[in-house]
Amino acid sequence: MEPLFGALLGLILAVASPVLDSCTCATNKWAVCAQDSPGNCTCSLVGSDHPVDCSTLTAKCFLMKAEMMPLKEKRLWRPPHGLSDSDGIYNPDCEESGAFKARQCNQSSSCWCVNTAGVRRTEKGDRSLNCSELVRTRWIYIELTHRSSSTFHAPELAKALTQLFESRYKLHPRYIAAIKYDPPLIQIRLDQRKKPRWDVDIADVAYYFEKDVKNDSVFHSNSKLTVSVNGDVLDIEKLWVYYVDEKPPEFSMRQLAAGIGAVVTVVVLTAGIGIAVLLILRWLHTRKYNKFESKEMSEIKAPSLE
């Protein structure tokens, strides 16, 4: 009887193990998941009780906040590199919907306004800074280069990237405005004037894609991104992302004037050094010529010994 009971228990555990292991969030490796009942897996964000919908992408604001929090698991946590007050990764303030709050501040009471992609669009100010609205990022330009080991047929490359954005990042093809290929440069334009509630945001898509390219995938599998074009692997080498808002950024002329002043200073110093070098060379040349002329005159005026 005991051997039969042991075999039955082992079978139950073997069946249950895959179920327990499947309680993960496929689209967010920073989500904490728990199986509260058979077949029901609930996931929430790290450091908060906000639920996560693992059938789609997580809002970029929530992802950035999760990156700033150490995981409460038995593993080492490495804080993100390249921290900045207003650019790159910072600890953002998010709305309940996952959208960025229009005004972001850091611990030193320095504040700035951001767009829907969380990118700074004003100069830094104090906590009296007023950000009246969250300006939408309408277009996103993605430029990337691949290693020049092979060249692809443009229509096949565009088809492969469109399928990638649709299948992996849940982005409807209507938001992919254009894909242009000039080997080894690839240009992708995402256009999303209005976003229905059920569609993913292009800012979230760009963030997931950038993480994938940098081998720091947000997906739970954390597998390396692989793009195949007609059987050949697209080996992405470099990536740049540019954001275009519905309204122009609000950087004042003071910052522009400071930049122009710095350029003018460099130009003036360079010109001054060049003029000084020319004057010194001319002085040396004149001095050498005068010495030579004086020597010739002294030889002419010298009395003959004959």
PDB file of N, CA, C and O in Angstrom, residues 115-117 119 121 135-142 188-193 202-203 241-249:
ATOM      1  N   ASN A 115       7.056  64.227 -21.365  1.00  0.00           N
ATOM      2  CA  ASN A 115       6.006  63.834 -22.296  1.00  0.00           C
ATOM      3  C   ASN A 115       5.472  62.462 -21.905  1.00  0.00           C
ATOM      4  O   ASN A 115       5.850  61.917 -20.862  1.00  0.00           O
ATOM      5  N   THR A 116       4.609  61.885 -22.732  1.00  0.00           N
ATOM      6  CA  THR A 116       4.017  60.589 -22.395  1.00  0.00           C
ATOM      7  C   THR A 116       5.039  59.461 -22.427  1.00  0.00           C
ATOM      8  O   THR A 116       4.757  58.362 -21.944  1.00  0.00           O
ATOM      9  N   ALA A 117       6.223  59.711 -22.993  1.00  0.00           N
ATOM     10  CA  ALA A 117       7.299  58.718 -22.987  1.00  0.00           C
ATOM     11  C   ALA A 117       8.220  58.887 -21.791  1.00  0.00           C
ATOM     12  O   ALA A 117       9.197  58.153 -21.659  1.00  0.00           O
ATOM     13  N   VAL A 119      10.161  61.449 -21.226  1.00  0.00           N
ATOM     14  CA  VAL A 119      11.374  62.152 -21.633  1.00  0.00           C
ATOM     15  C   VAL A 119      11.231  63.635 -21.294  1.00  0.00           C
ATOM     16  O   VAL A 119      10.197  64.254 -21.567  1.00  0.00           O
ATOM     17  N   ARG A 121      11.159  67.509 -21.344  1.00  0.00           N
ATOM     18  CA  ARG A 121      10.900  68.444 -22.437  1.00  0.00           C
ATOM     19  C   ARG A 121      10.998  69.908 -21.986  1.00  0.00           C
ATOM     20  O   ARG A 121      10.625  70.821 -22.724  1.00  0.00           O
ATOM     21  N   VAL A 135       2.084  66.245 -22.383  1.00  0.00           N
ATOM     22  CA  VAL A 135       2.097  66.326 -23.843  1.00  0.00           C
ATOM     23  C   VAL A 135       2.363  64.945 -24.432  1.00  0.00           C
ATOM     24  O   VAL A 135       3.277  64.231 -24.002  1.00  0.00           O
ATOM     25  N   ARG A 136       1.557  64.587 -25.421  1.00  0.00           N
ATOM     26  CA  ARG A 136       1.671  63.256 -26.003  1.00  0.00           C
ATOM     27  C   ARG A 136       2.835  63.169 -26.986  1.00  0.00           C
ATOM     28  O   ARG A 136       3.069  64.074 -27.795  1.00  0.00           O
ATOM     29  N   THR A 137       3.570  62.063 -26.918  1.00  0.00           N
ATOM     30  CA  THR A 137       4.577  61.745 -27.924  1.00  0.00           C
ATOM     31  C   THR A 137       3.858  61.133 -29.119  1.00  0.00           C
ATOM     32  O   THR A 137       3.328  60.024 -29.044  1.00  0.00           O
ATOM     33  N   ARG A 138       3.853  61.872 -30.206  1.00  0.00           N
ATOM     34  CA  ARG A 138       3.070  61.456 -31.377  1.00  0.00           C
ATOM     35  C   ARG A 138       3.843  60.512 -32.276  1.00  0.00           C
ATOM     36  O   ARG A 138       3.306  59.543 -32.797  1.00  0.00           O
ATOM     37  N   TRP A 139       5.108  60.807 -32.493  1.00  0.00           N
ATOM     38  CA  TRP A 139       5.945  59.979 -33.353  1.00  0.00           C
ATOM     39  C   TRP A 139       7.155  59.484 -32.576  1.00  0.00           C
ATOM     40  O   TRP A 139       7.657  60.152 -31.680  1.00  0.00           O
ATOM     41  N   ILE A 140       7.604  58.321 -32.940  1.00  0.00           N
ATOM     42  CA  ILE A 140       8.875  57.803 -32.421  1.00  0.00           C
ATOM     43  C   ILE A 140       9.685  57.303 -33.605  1.00  0.00           C
ATOM     44  O   ILE A 140       9.202  56.492 -34.409  1.00  0.00           O
ATOM     45  N   TYR A 141      10.903  57.823 -33.720  1.00  0.00           N
ATOM     46  CA  TYR A 141      11.819  57.388 -34.769  1.00  0.00           C
ATOM     47  C   TYR A 141      12.859  56.462 -34.148  1.00  0.00           C
ATOM     48  O   TYR A 141      13.526  56.820 -33.189  1.00  0.00           O
ATOM     49  N   ILE A 142      12.981  55.290 -34.718  1.00  0.00           N
ATOM     50  CA  ILE A 142      13.977  54.329 -34.262  1.00  0.00           C
ATOM     51  C   ILE A 142      14.976  54.117 -35.388  1.00  0.00           C
ATOM     52  O   ILE A 142      14.594  53.774 -36.507  1.00  0.00           O
ATOM     53  N   ILE A 188      12.860  53.208 -38.597  1.00  0.00           N
ATOM     54  CA  ILE A 188      11.483  52.792 -38.294  1.00  0.00           C
ATOM     55  C   ILE A 188      10.747  53.992 -37.716  1.00  0.00           C
ATOM     56  O   ILE A 188      11.241  54.632 -36.788  1.00  0.00           O
ATOM     57  N   ARG A 189       9.587  54.273 -38.252  1.00  0.00           N
ATOM     58  CA  ARG A 189       8.781  55.384 -37.743  1.00  0.00           C
ATOM     59  C   ARG A 189       7.467  54.834 -37.200  1.00  0.00           C
ATOM     60  O   ARG A 189       6.696  54.205 -37.927  1.00  0.00           O
ATOM     61  N   LEU A 190       7.231  55.073 -35.914  1.00  0.00           N
ATOM     62  CA  LEU A 190       5.977  54.699 -35.270  1.00  0.00           C
ATOM     63  C   LEU A 190       5.127  55.954 -35.116  1.00  0.00           C
ATOM     64  O   LEU A 190       5.607  56.975 -34.617  1.00  0.00           O
ATOM     65  N   ASP A 191       3.890  55.894 -35.543  1.00  0.00           N
ATOM     66  CA  ASP A 191       2.994  57.054 -35.539  1.00  0.00           C
ATOM     67  C   ASP A 191       1.707  56.675 -34.815  1.00  0.00           C
ATOM     68  O   ASP A 191       1.004  55.746 -35.230  1.00  0.00           O
ATOM     69  N   GLN A 192       1.434  57.396 -33.734  1.00  0.00           N
ATOM     70  CA  GLN A 192       0.241  57.084 -32.945  1.00  0.00           C
ATOM     71  C   GLN A 192      -0.371  58.395 -32.432  1.00  0.00           C
ATOM     72  O   GLN A 192      -0.111  58.836 -31.326  1.00  0.00           O
ATOM     73  N   ARG A 193      -1.188  59.007 -33.273  1.00  0.00           N
ATOM     74  CA  ARG A 193      -1.802  60.279 -32.885  1.00  0.00           C
ATOM     75  C   ARG A 193      -2.764  60.089 -31.711  1.00  0.00           C
ATOM     76  O   ARG A 193      -2.747  60.850 -30.756  1.00  0.00           O
ATOM     77  N   ILE A 202       3.065  53.382 -28.109  1.00  0.00           N
ATOM     78  CA  ILE A 202       4.325  53.251 -28.848  1.00  0.00           C
ATOM     79  C   ILE A 202       5.533  53.548 -27.959  1.00  0.00           C
ATOM     80  O   ILE A 202       6.626  53.036 -28.211  1.00  0.00           O
ATOM     81  N   ALA A 203       5.342  54.354 -26.901  1.00  0.00           N
ATOM     82  CA  ALA A 203       6.453  54.620 -25.979  1.00  0.00           C
ATOM     83  C   ALA A 203       6.830  53.342 -25.227  1.00  0.00           C
ATOM     84  O   ALA A 203       8.013  53.074 -24.999  1.00  0.00           O
ATOM     85  N   VAL A 241      16.866  56.127 -30.374  1.00  0.00           N
ATOM     86  CA  VAL A 241      15.429  56.376 -30.319  1.00  0.00           C
ATOM     87  C   VAL A 241      15.192  57.876 -30.171  1.00  0.00           C
ATOM     88  O   VAL A 241      15.791  58.508 -29.291  1.00  0.00           O
ATOM     89  N   TYR A 242      14.337  58.439 -31.009  1.00  0.00           N
ATOM     90  CA  TYR A 242      14.025  59.866 -30.983  1.00  0.00           C
ATOM     91  C   TYR A 242      12.519  60.042 -30.800  1.00  0.00           C
ATOM     92  O   TYR A 242      11.723  59.304 -31.395  1.00  0.00           O
ATOM     93  N   TYR A 243      12.145  61.026 -29.983  1.00  0.00           N
ATOM     94  CA  TYR A 243      10.738  61.268 -29.655  1.00  0.00           C
ATOM     95  C   TYR A 243      10.301  62.614 -30.227  1.00  0.00           C
ATOM     96  O   TYR A 243      10.995  63.618 -30.072  1.00  0.00           O
ATOM     97  N   VAL A 244       9.141  62.632 -30.867  1.00  0.00           N
ATOM     98  CA  VAL A 244       8.574  63.866 -31.420  1.00  0.00           C
ATOM     99  C   VAL A 244       7.194  64.058 -30.793  1.00  0.00           C
ATOM    100  O   VAL A 244       6.302  63.217 -30.973  1.00  0.00           O
ATOM    101  N   ASP A 245       7.021  65.159 -30.071  1.00  0.00           N
ATOM    102  CA  ASP A 245       5.775  65.427 -29.363  1.00  0.00           C
ATOM    103  C   ASP A 245       4.797  66.216 -30.226  1.00  0.00           C
ATOM    104  O   ASP A 245       5.163  66.816 -31.241  1.00  0.00           O
ATOM    105  N   GLU A 246       3.543  66.240 -29.766  1.00  0.00           N
ATOM    106  CA  GLU A 246       2.521  67.022 -30.457  1.00  0.00           C
ATOM    107  C   GLU A 246       2.815  68.515 -30.373  1.00  0.00           C
ATOM    108  O   GLU A 246       2.399  69.282 -31.237  1.00  0.00           O
ATOM    109  N   LYS A 247       3.510  68.922 -29.317  1.00  0.00           N
ATOM    110  CA  LYS A 247       3.898  70.313 -29.148  1.00  0.00           C
ATOM    111  C   LYS A 247       5.413  70.388 -29.014  1.00  0.00           C
ATOM    112  O   LYS A 247       6.035  69.473 -28.461  1.00  0.00           O
ATOM    113  N   PRO A 248       6.039  71.462 -29.504  1.00  0.00           N
ATOM    114  CA  PRO A 248       7.504  71.567 -29.413  1.00  0.00           C
ATOM    115  C   PRO A 248       7.961  71.653 -27.967  1.00  0.00           C
ATOM    116  O   PRO A 248       7.217  72.112 -27.093  1.00  0.00           O
ATOM    117  N   PRO A 249       9.189  71.226 -27.674  1.00  0.00           N
ATOM    118  CA  PRO A 249       9.718  71.320 -26.302  1.00  0.00           C
ATOM    119  C   PRO A 249       9.823  72.763 -25.854  1.00  0.00           C
ATOM    120  O   PRO A 249       9.854  73.694 -26.680  1.00  0.00           O
TER     121      PRO A 249
END
